[in-house]
Coordinates of C-alpha atoms and ligand atoms in Angstrom, one line a residue:
Chain A
M1292 CA -10.7 46.5 -16.1
K1293 CA -8.1 44.7 -13.8
H1294 CA -5.8 41.6 -15.2
F1295 CA -3.5 38.9 -14.4
K1296 CA -0.8 37.7 -16.9
F1297 CA -1.4 34.1 -18.2
D1298 CA 1.9 33.1 -20.4
D1299 CA 2.5 36.9 -21.3
E1300 CA -0.7 38.0 -22.3
N1301 CA -3.3 39.9 -20.0
I1302 CA -6.5 38.4 -19.8
P1303 CA -9.1 40.9 -17.8
F1304 CA -11.1 39.8 -14.8
H1305 CA -14.3 40.8 -12.6
D1306 CA -13.4 41.0 -8.4
G1307 CA -14.5 37.8 -7.5
E1308 CA -14.3 35.6 -10.2
S1309 CA -11.8 32.6 -9.7
V1310 CA -9.1 32.1 -12.2
A1311 CA -10.6 29.2 -14.4
A1312 CA -13.5 31.5 -14.6
A1313 CA -11.4 34.5 -16.4
L1314 CA -9.3 31.9 -18.3
L1315 CA -12.3 30.2 -19.4
R1316 CA -14.3 33.9 -20.9
A1317 CA -10.5 34.7 -22.1
G1318 CA -11.1 31.8 -24.6
K1319 CA -8.0 30.3 -22.8
W1320 CA -9.3 26.5 -22.3
R1321 CA -5.8 25.2 -22.0
F1322 CA -4.5 25.3 -18.4
R1323 CA -1.8 22.5 -18.7
E1324 CA -0.3 19.3 -20.5
T1325 CA 0.0 16.1 -18.7
R1326 CA 3.0 14.4 -18.0
K1327 CA 3.5 11.8 -20.1
T1328 CA 1.2 12.0 -22.9
K1329 CA 1.3 16.0 -22.9
E1330 CA -2.4 16.0 -23.8
D1331 CA -4.3 19.4 -22.8
R1332 CA -6.4 19.9 -19.8
S1333 CA -8.9 22.1 -18.7
L1334 CA -11.3 22.7 -15.4
F1335 CA -13.2 19.4 -14.6
C1336 CA -14.9 19.3 -11.6
G1337 CA -14.7 23.0 -11.0
I1338 CA -14.5 22.5 -7.6
G1339 CA -11.0 21.7 -6.3
H1340 CA -11.2 17.5 -5.9
C1341 CA -10.2 16.5 -9.7
F1342 CA -6.6 18.8 -10.1
D1343 CA -6.9 18.9 -13.7
C1344 CA -7.1 22.8 -13.4
I1345 CA -3.7 23.2 -12.3
V1346 CA -1.3 26.0 -13.4
V1347 CA 1.8 27.6 -12.5
V1348 CA 1.3 30.5 -10.2
N1349 CA 4.2 33.1 -9.4
G1350 CA 6.1 30.4 -9.6
E1351 CA 4.4 27.6 -7.9
I1352 CA 3.2 24.5 -9.0
N1353 CA 0.2 22.2 -8.8
Q1354 CA -2.2 25.4 -8.4
R1355 CA -5.8 25.1 -8.4
A1356 CA -7.3 27.8 -11.0
C1357 CA -10.9 26.8 -9.8
L1358 CA -10.0 27.7 -6.8
L1359 CA -8.2 30.9 -6.7
E1360 CA -9.7 33.8 -6.7
A1361 CA -8.0 36.5 -9.6
D1362 CA -5.8 38.8 -9.0
E1363 CA -3.7 41.9 -10.2
K1364 CA -0.7 40.0 -8.5
L1365 CA -0.9 37.1 -10.0
S1366 CA 1.5 35.9 -12.8
I1367 CA 0.3 32.6 -14.3
R1368 CA 1.6 29.9 -16.5
K1369 CA 0.6 27.0 -18.0
Q1370 CA 1.6 23.6 -16.2
L1371 CA 3.6 21.2 -18.8
G1372 CA 3.9 18.3 -16.5
V1373 CA 5.6 19.1 -13.0
N1374 CA 7.0 22.7 -14.6
Chain B
M997 CA -28.5 -23.8 -7.9
K998 CA -25.9 -26.9 -8.6
P999 CA -22.6 -26.6 -6.1
L1000 CA -19.6 -25.7 -7.9
R1001 CA -17.0 -27.8 -7.0
T1002 CA -13.2 -27.2 -6.7
E1003 CA -10.1 -28.4 -5.2
V1004 CA -9.0 -25.0 -3.2
V1005 CA -11.2 -21.8 -2.0
I1006 CA -9.8 -18.9 -1.4
I1007 CA -11.1 -16.0 0.6
G1008 CA -9.8 -12.8 0.1
A1009 CA -9.0 -11.1 -3.3
G1010 CA -5.9 -8.6 -1.9
I1011 CA -2.3 -9.0 -2.6
V1012 CA -2.4 -12.5 0.0
G1013 CA -5.1 -14.2 -1.8
A1014 CA -3.9 -13.1 -4.7
M1015 CA -0.3 -14.6 -3.8
C1016 CA -1.7 -18.2 -2.5
A1017 CA -3.6 -18.2 -5.5
Y1018 CA -0.4 -18.0 -7.7
Y1019 CA 1.4 -20.0 -5.3
V1020 CA -1.5 -22.6 -5.6
N1021 CA -2.3 -22.6 -9.2
R1022 CA 1.5 -22.9 -9.8
A1023 CA 1.4 -26.5 -7.6
G1024 CA -1.4 -27.8 -10.2
L1025 CA -4.0 -27.0 -7.6
K1026 CA -7.6 -25.7 -9.0
A1027 CA -8.9 -23.1 -7.5
I1028 CA -11.4 -20.4 -7.2
V1029 CA -10.9 -17.0 -5.8
I1030 CA -13.9 -15.5 -3.5
D1031 CA -14.2 -11.6 -2.4
R1032 CA -17.7 -10.0 -0.8
G1033 CA -15.9 -6.5 -3.4
T1034 CA -14.0 -6.3 -6.1
V1035 CA -10.2 -7.0 -5.9
A1036 CA -8.2 -5.3 -3.6
S1037 CA -11.2 -3.7 -1.5
G1038 CA -9.5 -4.5 1.6
T1039 CA -6.6 -2.8 2.9
T1040 CA -4.6 -3.7 -0.3
G1041 CA -6.1 -1.1 -2.0
A1042 CA -5.9 1.3 1.2
G1043 CA -2.3 1.2 2.0
E1044 CA 1.4 1.8 0.3
G1045 CA 3.5 -0.9 -1.9
N1046 CA 6.9 -1.1 -0.1
I1047 CA 8.3 -4.2 0.1
M1048 CA 10.9 -3.8 3.1
V1049 CA 13.2 -6.3 4.7
S1050 CA 14.8 -2.7 6.4
D1051 CA 12.2 -2.4 9.1
K1052 CA 12.6 -5.8 11.0
S1053 CA 14.7 -7.3 13.4
P1054 CA 16.6 -10.6 12.5
G1055 CA 13.7 -13.5 13.3
P1056 CA 11.1 -15.4 11.8
E1057 CA 9.5 -12.3 9.7
L1058 CA 12.6 -11.2 8.6
E1059 CA 13.3 -14.6 7.2
L1060 CA 10.1 -15.1 5.5
A1061 CA 10.5 -10.6 3.8
L1062 CA 13.7 -12.0 2.2
K1063 CA 12.6 -14.8 0.5
S1064 CA 9.3 -12.9 -0.2
R1065 CA 11.0 -9.9 -1.7
D1066 CA 12.9 -12.3 -4.0
M1067 CA 10.4 -14.0 -5.1
W1068 CA 8.2 -11.0 -5.8
F1069 CA 10.5 -9.9 -8.5
E1070 CA 10.1 -14.2 -10.0
V1071 CA 6.2 -13.5 -10.2
A1072 CA 7.0 -10.2 -12.1
Q1073 CA 9.5 -11.9 -14.4
D1074 CA 6.7 -14.9 -14.6
L1075 CA 3.2 -12.7 -15.0
G1076 CA 4.9 -9.4 -16.8
N1077 CA 6.0 -6.7 -14.3
E1078 CA 2.6 -4.7 -14.7
F1079 CA 2.8 -3.6 -11.3
E1080 CA 5.4 -0.7 -10.6
L1081 CA 7.8 -3.6 -9.1
V1082 CA 11.2 -1.7 -8.7
A1083 CA 13.9 -2.3 -5.9
K1084 CA 14.5 1.3 -5.5
G1085 CA 16.1 0.7 -2.1
G1086 CA 15.3 2.2 1.5
L1087 CA 17.0 4.9 3.7
A1088 CA 16.9 4.5 7.1
V1089 CA 18.1 7.9 8.8
S1090 CA 18.1 9.2 12.4
R1091 CA 17.5 12.3 13.3
G1092 CA 19.2 11.9 16.9
D1093 CA 21.0 9.1 18.5
A1094 CA 21.6 6.6 16.0
S1095 CA 23.5 3.5 17.5
S1096 CA 20.1 2.3 17.7
L1097 CA 19.6 1.9 14.5
F1098 CA 23.4 0.8 13.3
E1099 CA 22.7 -1.5 16.6
L1100 CA 19.7 -2.8 14.3
S1101 CA 21.6 -2.7 10.7
N1102 CA 24.8 -4.8 12.2
S1103 CA 22.4 -7.4 13.1
Q1104 CA 20.3 -7.7 10.0
S1105 CA 23.8 -7.5 8.0
V1106 CA 24.1 -10.7 10.0
A1107 CA 20.5 -12.1 9.1
G1108 CA 21.6 -11.6 5.7
V1109 CA 20.5 -7.9 4.5
Q1110 CA 22.2 -5.8 2.7
T1111 CA 23.3 -2.8 4.7
K1112 CA 25.4 0.2 3.9
R1113 CA 25.8 3.0 6.9
V1114 CA 25.9 6.6 5.2
G1115 CA 26.7 9.9 6.4
A1116 CA 26.0 13.5 5.7
S1117 CA 27.4 13.9 2.1
E1118 CA 26.3 10.4 1.0
I1119 CA 22.9 10.9 2.3
Q1120 CA 23.1 13.7 0.6
E1121 CA 23.7 12.5 -2.5
L1122 CA 21.3 9.8 -2.4
E1123 CA 18.5 12.6 -1.7
P1124 CA 19.3 15.8 -2.5
F1125 CA 16.2 17.2 -0.7
I1126 CA 16.7 15.9 2.2
S1127 CA 17.2 17.9 5.4
K1128 CA 20.9 19.4 5.9
A1129 CA 20.4 18.4 9.5
I1130 CA 20.4 14.8 8.9
Q1131 CA 23.2 12.6 9.6
N1132 CA 23.3 9.0 10.2
G1133 CA 21.5 6.9 8.4
V1134 CA 21.3 3.2 6.5
H1135 CA 21.2 2.6 3.2
Y1136 CA 19.1 -0.8 2.1
P1137 CA 19.3 -1.5 -1.4
Q1138 CA 17.0 -4.7 -1.4
D1139 CA 13.8 -2.6 -0.3
A1140 CA 11.6 -2.7 -3.2
Q1141 CA 8.2 -1.0 -4.2
C1142 CA 5.3 -2.0 -6.2
Q1143 CA 1.0 -0.8 -6.7
P1144 CA -0.5 -4.0 -5.0
M1145 CA -4.1 -2.7 -6.1
L1146 CA -2.0 -3.4 -10.1
A1147 CA -0.9 -6.7 -8.6
A1148 CA -3.2 -8.3 -7.2
A1149 CA -5.3 -7.3 -9.8
H1150 CA -2.8 -8.4 -12.3
I1151 CA -1.8 -11.5 -10.6
L1152 CA -5.7 -12.5 -10.9
R1153 CA -6.6 -11.6 -14.2
Q1154 CA -3.3 -13.6 -15.6
L1155 CA -4.0 -16.7 -13.6
Q1156 CA -7.8 -16.7 -15.1
R1157 CA -5.6 -17.8 -18.3
R1158 CA -4.3 -20.5 -16.3
G1159 CA -7.3 -21.7 -15.2
L1160 CA -7.9 -19.9 -11.7
E1161 CA -11.8 -18.8 -10.9
F1162 CA -12.3 -15.5 -9.5
I1163 CA -16.0 -14.6 -8.2
G1164 CA -16.3 -11.2 -6.8
H1165 CA -19.4 -9.3 -5.4
Q1166 CA -20.3 -12.8 -3.0
E1167 CA -19.7 -12.4 0.8
V1168 CA -19.0 -15.7 2.5
L1169 CA -21.3 -16.5 4.7
K1170 CA -20.9 -19.9 6.0
I1171 CA -17.9 -22.5 6.4
E1172 CA -19.6 -26.3 6.9
R1173 CA -17.3 -29.2 7.6
K1174 CA -18.9 -32.2 6.0
S1175 CA -17.0 -35.7 5.4
E1176 CA -13.9 -35.0 3.8
N1177 CA -15.2 -31.8 2.5
L1178 CA -15.3 -28.2 3.3
T1179 CA -18.9 -25.9 1.7
V1180 CA -18.4 -22.1 2.0
R1181 CA -21.5 -20.3 0.9
T1182 CA -22.6 -17.5 0.1
S1183 CA -26.2 -16.2 -0.6
T1184 CA -26.9 -17.5 -3.8
L1185 CA -23.5 -20.1 -3.8
E1186 CA -22.4 -23.2 -2.5
I1187 CA -18.8 -24.6 -3.4
Q1188 CA -17.3 -27.6 -2.3
S1189 CA -13.8 -27.8 -2.2
D1190 CA -10.5 -30.1 -0.3
F1191 CA -8.9 -26.8 1.2
V1192 CA -10.3 -23.6 2.2
V1193 CA -7.9 -20.8 2.4
N1194 CA -8.6 -17.6 4.8
A1195 CA -6.8 -14.8 3.0
A1196 CA -9.8 -12.3 4.6
G1197 CA -6.9 -10.3 5.7
T1198 CA -7.9 -7.9 8.7
W1199 CA -11.6 -9.9 9.0
A1200 CA -10.0 -13.1 9.2
G1201 CA -11.3 -13.8 12.5
E1202 CA -15.0 -13.4 11.4
I1203 CA -14.1 -16.3 8.6
A1204 CA -12.3 -18.4 11.4
R1205 CA -15.5 -17.5 13.5
L1206 CA -17.5 -18.9 11.0
A1207 CA -16.0 -22.0 10.5
G1208 CA -16.6 -22.9 13.9
S1209 CA -12.9 -21.6 14.9
E1210 CA -11.3 -18.3 16.3
L1211 CA -8.8 -15.9 15.2
P1212 CA -7.3 -13.0 16.8
I1213 CA -6.9 -10.7 14.2
M1214 CA -7.6 -6.7 14.9
P1215 CA -7.7 -3.1 13.0
R1216 CA -4.9 -1.2 13.2
R1217 CA -5.4 2.3 11.6
G1218 CA -2.9 4.0 9.0
F1219 CA -3.1 7.6 7.7
I1220 CA -1.4 8.3 4.3
L1221 CA -1.2 11.9 2.7
V1222 CA -0.9 11.6 -1.7
T1223 CA 0.5 14.8 -2.7
A1224 CA -0.1 16.3 -5.9
P1225 CA 2.6 15.0 -9.0
L1226 CA 6.2 16.6 -8.1
P1227 CA 9.4 16.2 -9.8
K1228 CA 11.5 13.5 -8.2
Y1229 CA 12.2 15.1 -4.8
V1230 CA 12.2 11.7 -3.3
N1231 CA 14.5 8.5 -4.6
H1232 CA 14.3 6.1 -1.9
K1233 CA 11.9 5.1 0.6
V1234 CA 12.9 7.3 3.3
Y1235 CA 12.1 6.9 6.9
D1236 CA 12.6 7.9 10.0
S1237 CA 14.5 5.1 12.0
D1238 CA 12.1 5.3 15.4
Y1239 CA 9.3 4.0 12.6
V1240 CA 11.0 0.7 13.6
D1241 CA 9.8 0.7 17.3
N1242 CA 6.7 1.9 16.2
V1243 CA 6.1 -1.2 14.0
A1244 CA 7.0 -3.4 16.7
S1245 CA 4.8 -1.5 19.7
S1246 CA 2.1 -2.8 21.0
D1247 CA 0.4 0.8 22.3
A1248 CA -3.3 1.3 21.3
D1249 CA -2.7 5.2 21.6
L1250 CA -1.6 7.1 18.1
Q1251 CA 2.0 7.1 16.9
T1252 CA 3.5 8.0 14.2
S1253 CA 6.8 8.5 12.2
T1254 CA 8.2 9.9 9.2
V1255 CA 7.9 7.3 6.0
I1256 CA 8.3 9.1 3.1
E1257 CA 8.3 7.8 -1.2
G1258 CA 7.6 8.8 -4.6
T1259 CA 5.4 6.7 -6.9
Q1260 CA 5.4 6.0 -10.2
S1261 CA 2.5 8.4 -11.0
G1262 CA 4.5 11.0 -10.0
T1263 CA 2.9 11.2 -6.1
I1264 CA 4.6 11.3 -3.3
L1265 CA 2.8 9.4 -0.5
I1266 CA 3.7 10.4 3.3
G1267 CA 2.9 8.1 6.2
A1268 CA 2.5 6.2 8.5
S1269 CA 0.1 6.7 11.4
R1270 CA -0.7 3.7 13.8
E1271 CA -3.8 3.5 16.1
R1272 CA -6.1 1.1 17.2
V1273 CA -9.4 2.8 16.8
G1274 CA -11.4 -0.5 15.9
F1275 CA -12.5 0.3 12.0
D1276 CA -13.4 4.0 12.2
K1277 CA -13.1 5.7 8.8
S1278 CA -13.3 9.0 10.4
I1279 CA -10.1 11.4 8.8
S1280 CA -8.4 13.1 11.9
V1281 CA -6.7 16.4 10.8
S1282 CA -4.8 16.2 14.3
V1283 CA -3.4 12.8 13.0
I1284 CA -3.1 14.5 9.3
Q1285 CA -1.4 17.9 10.7
R1286 CA 1.0 15.5 12.8
L1287 CA 2.5 13.8 9.5
A1288 CA 2.6 16.6 7.5
R1289 CA 4.7 18.1 10.1
Q1290 CA 7.2 14.9 10.8
A1291 CA 7.3 14.7 6.4
T1292 CA 8.2 18.9 6.1
S1293 CA 10.6 18.3 8.7
L1294 CA 12.8 15.7 6.8
F1295 CA 11.9 17.2 3.1
P1296 CA 11.5 21.2 3.3
I1297 CA 10.8 21.3 0.1
L1298 CA 7.6 19.1 0.3
A1299 CA 6.3 22.3 2.9
G1300 CA 4.6 23.8 -0.1
A1301 CA 3.3 20.9 -2.1
Q1302 CA -0.7 19.9 -2.3
L1303 CA -2.1 17.2 -1.0
L1304 CA -4.3 15.3 -3.2
R1305 CA -6.1 13.3 -0.8
V1306 CA -5.9 11.9 2.3
Y1307 CA -6.8 8.2 2.8
N1308 CA -6.8 5.3 5.9
G1309 CA -6.8 1.8 6.3
F1310 CA -6.8 -1.2 8.3
R1311 CA -3.8 -3.0 9.2
P1312 CA -4.7 -6.1 9.8
Y1313 CA -2.8 -7.3 13.6
S1314 CA -2.3 -10.3 15.5
P1315 CA -1.5 -9.9 19.4
D1316 CA 2.4 -11.1 18.6
H1317 CA 2.7 -9.1 15.3
L1318 CA 3.3 -11.8 13.3
P1319 CA 1.2 -13.6 10.6
V1320 CA -0.5 -16.3 11.0
I1321 CA 0.2 -18.9 8.3
G1322 CA -0.6 -22.3 8.3
A1323 CA -3.5 -24.9 9.3
D1324 CA -6.2 -24.4 11.8
S1325 CA -6.1 -26.6 14.7
L1326 CA -10.0 -27.3 15.2
I1327 CA -11.2 -27.6 11.5
P1328 CA -9.4 -30.0 8.9
G1329 CA -9.0 -29.0 5.7
L1330 CA -8.9 -25.0 6.8
Y1331 CA -5.5 -23.1 6.4
H1332 CA -4.6 -19.2 7.4
C1333 CA -3.2 -17.1 5.5
A1334 CA -3.8 -13.5 7.7
G1335 CA -2.7 -10.9 9.9
H1336 CA 0.5 -9.6 8.1
E1337 CA -0.2 -6.2 9.6
G1338 CA 2.3 -3.2 7.7
A1339 CA 4.2 -5.9 6.0
G1340 CA 1.8 -7.7 3.9
I1341 CA 2.5 -6.3 0.8
G1342 CA 6.0 -7.6 1.1
L1343 CA 5.3 -10.8 3.1
S1344 CA 2.8 -11.9 0.3
A1345 CA 4.8 -14.0 -2.1
G1346 CA 6.3 -16.0 0.5
S1347 CA 3.0 -16.6 2.5
G1348 CA 1.7 -17.6 -0.4
K1349 CA 4.3 -20.1 -1.3
V1350 CA 4.0 -21.7 2.1
I1351 CA 0.2 -22.2 1.7
A1352 CA 0.4 -23.9 -1.0
Q1353 CA 3.5 -25.9 0.2
L1354 CA 1.8 -26.7 3.5
I1355 CA -1.5 -27.9 1.3
K1356 CA 0.8 -30.4 -0.7
N1357 CA 2.5 -31.5 2.3
E1358 CA 6.2 -30.5 1.4
I1359 CA 8.9 -28.9 3.5
P1360 CA 8.3 -25.2 3.3
I1361 CA 10.5 -22.4 2.2
V1362 CA 10.7 -21.5 6.2
N1363 CA 9.8 -23.0 9.2
P1364 CA 6.3 -22.3 9.6
E1365 CA 6.4 -23.2 13.4
P1366 CA 6.4 -19.5 14.4
F1367 CA 3.5 -18.4 11.9
S1368 CA 1.3 -21.4 13.1
P1369 CA -2.2 -20.6 13.8
A1370 CA -2.1 -23.0 16.8
R1371 CA -0.3 -20.6 18.9
F1372 CA -4.0 -18.8 19.0
Q1373 CA -5.8 -21.6 19.2
M1374 CA -4.7 -23.7 22.3
A1375 CA -7.2 -22.6 24.6
Y1376 CA -9.6 -23.6 22.4
L1377 CA -8.7 -27.3 21.6
Ligands
FAD2815 C1 -2.0 3.1 5.6 C2 -1.4 2.0 5.4 C3 0.2 1.4 4.8 C4 0.8 0.2 4.5 N1 2.4 0.2 4.0 C5 2.4 -0.8 3.6 C6 3.8 -1.3 2.8 O1 4.3 0.0 2.4 N2 4.3 -2.6 2.6 C7 3.2 -3.6 3.4 O2 3.7 -4.6 2.9 N3 2.0 -3.6 3.9 C8 1.8 -2.1 4.0 N4 0.3 -2.5 4.5 C9 -0.3 -3.5 5.1 C10 -0.8 -4.2 3.6 O3 -1.7 -3.1 3.2 C11 -1.9 -5.1 4.6 O4 -0.9 -5.7 5.0 C12 -2.1 -6.1 3.0 O5 -2.8 -5.4 2.1 C13 -2.8 -7.0 3.5 O6 -3.0 -7.8 2.6 P1 -4.5 -9.5 2.5 O7 -4.9 -9.4 1.0 O8 -4.9 -10.0 3.9 O9 -5.9 -7.7 3.3 P2 -7.5 -7.2 2.0 O10 -6.2 -6.4 1.2 O11 -8.1 -6.6 3.2 O12 -8.0 -8.5 1.5 C14 -8.8 -9.6 2.3 C15 -10.2 -9.0 1.3 O13 -10.7 -10.1 2.0 C16 -12.5 -9.9 1.5 N5 -13.3 -10.1 2.8 C17 -13.2 -10.0 3.7 N6 -14.7 -10.6 4.3 C18 -14.9 -11.0 3.7 C19 -16.0 -12.3 3.6 N7 -16.9 -12.4 4.6 N8 -16.3 -13.1 2.8 C20 -15.5 -13.0 1.0 N9 -14.4 -12.0 1.1 C21 -14.0 -11.6 2.1 C22 -12.1 -8.6 1.7 O14 -13.4 -7.6 1.0 C23 -10.7 -8.0 1.1 O15 -10.7 -7.9 -0.4 C24 -0.1 -1.0 4.9 C25 -1.6 -1.0 5.2 C26 -1.8 0.6 5.6 C27 -3.2 0.1 6.5
FES2816 S1 -11.3 21.7 -12.1 FE1 -11.3 20.0 -10.8 S2 -9.8 21.0 -8.8 FE2 -10.2 22.5 -10.2

């Protein structure tokens, strides 16, 4: 199976799967922390509207995990506030 | 149903209605604010929250803006600043020949605006992420910002503890003058009062007509782009100096100029477009593209930013770009406070104060003559 990186761990995925789906299947539901109160956030709307599922992808913040197709080239980090 | 009775009925719970309510309440008058929707369901909930003195040329509007800006801070002191009011300062930049920007700022400083010319290195200090190509600008420390929806809601909530009544979800359908009274009717309510203040923003013309008068207020559409929360890339309200010409223009066609500011929730707001297309709510991709392109050329770091959403609103536009503040020429007891176009947040405090002073027969904080509804009503007298 193919994998992408999420905070130093290898996450397996099926072709065509979203990053959010692969993360949830691997039990990684904490996608990010909110800016002020540092609460955990995960998938919410699942269709690109709410921006709750944002992660850092190859160094770029605010990328929606629910819209992003999983790929071996992705190195993903949990987003902490706006970092 | 038994009619309600009060001294002043204020139609519209946008920021202008809220500020009218504040000063009418301070003047000791009993008042009811009524809106067909919720608080800030009109243009106040569809714009930005800049309280600007920098985008106005010397004249009656600037005079009102300077007073109104300081009054915003007095309101925050009195009711508590629960609406993100902060004097963050404005930065107007010029991409080409800066002579018209400097000419404007010279005349503004004579009129009492604090201005400071800034060159490339000072601009980089004020805005580390701005394009290195920017050589000339003017820093305006008095420019402030608030969150207008929170402001309108907070003001009206606090005023209810001071005796104000707020009625939402009731559309005014009729305004009648009988002997010494004005009667405002909705489908289920009848409210009698001595005075009615029309603070219905872009819809103020309809309210005037319901009362048997006339007021030429029209919509001027504007789009805002909202980014996902970002690090503090933008410190001031930063805008292209051609913005000032666009604001003053009467052209119906699309005009855009770059206006960028951060908010306390981390989003960055990108404007500003102006076009007269009636109440057309549809989203125009070409306007959005144009705004995004202009913004990223001023702040290249925004090129990779994600947009959370895009929205539009309808500025209440009067033919001479000045708000309409004062007594109706035809209907005794009816006052108008509307037509503030793209400056209604900034001008709201001063405008509300003028309305309260006119109702109380006091000398207003500014000469009310240039704002008088009479300038549009002569033909109907
Ligand atoms: C994109 C954009 C950006 C802007 N940016 C700024 C800015 O940075 N700074 C600034 O100062 N200004 C800005 N403005 C302008 C500002 O938003 C308006 O001037 C201001 O909100 C007008 O406030 P108002 O209270 O007069 O009108 P509104 O907020 O529209 O309130 C009028 C109210 O009247 C109610 N109403 C209408 N008809 C009836 C009826 N028959 N019965 C009962 N109620 C009725 C409506 O429901 C509405 O709530 C911007 C506007 C836009 C569109
Ligand atoms: S879950 Fe809502 S945008 Fe991804």
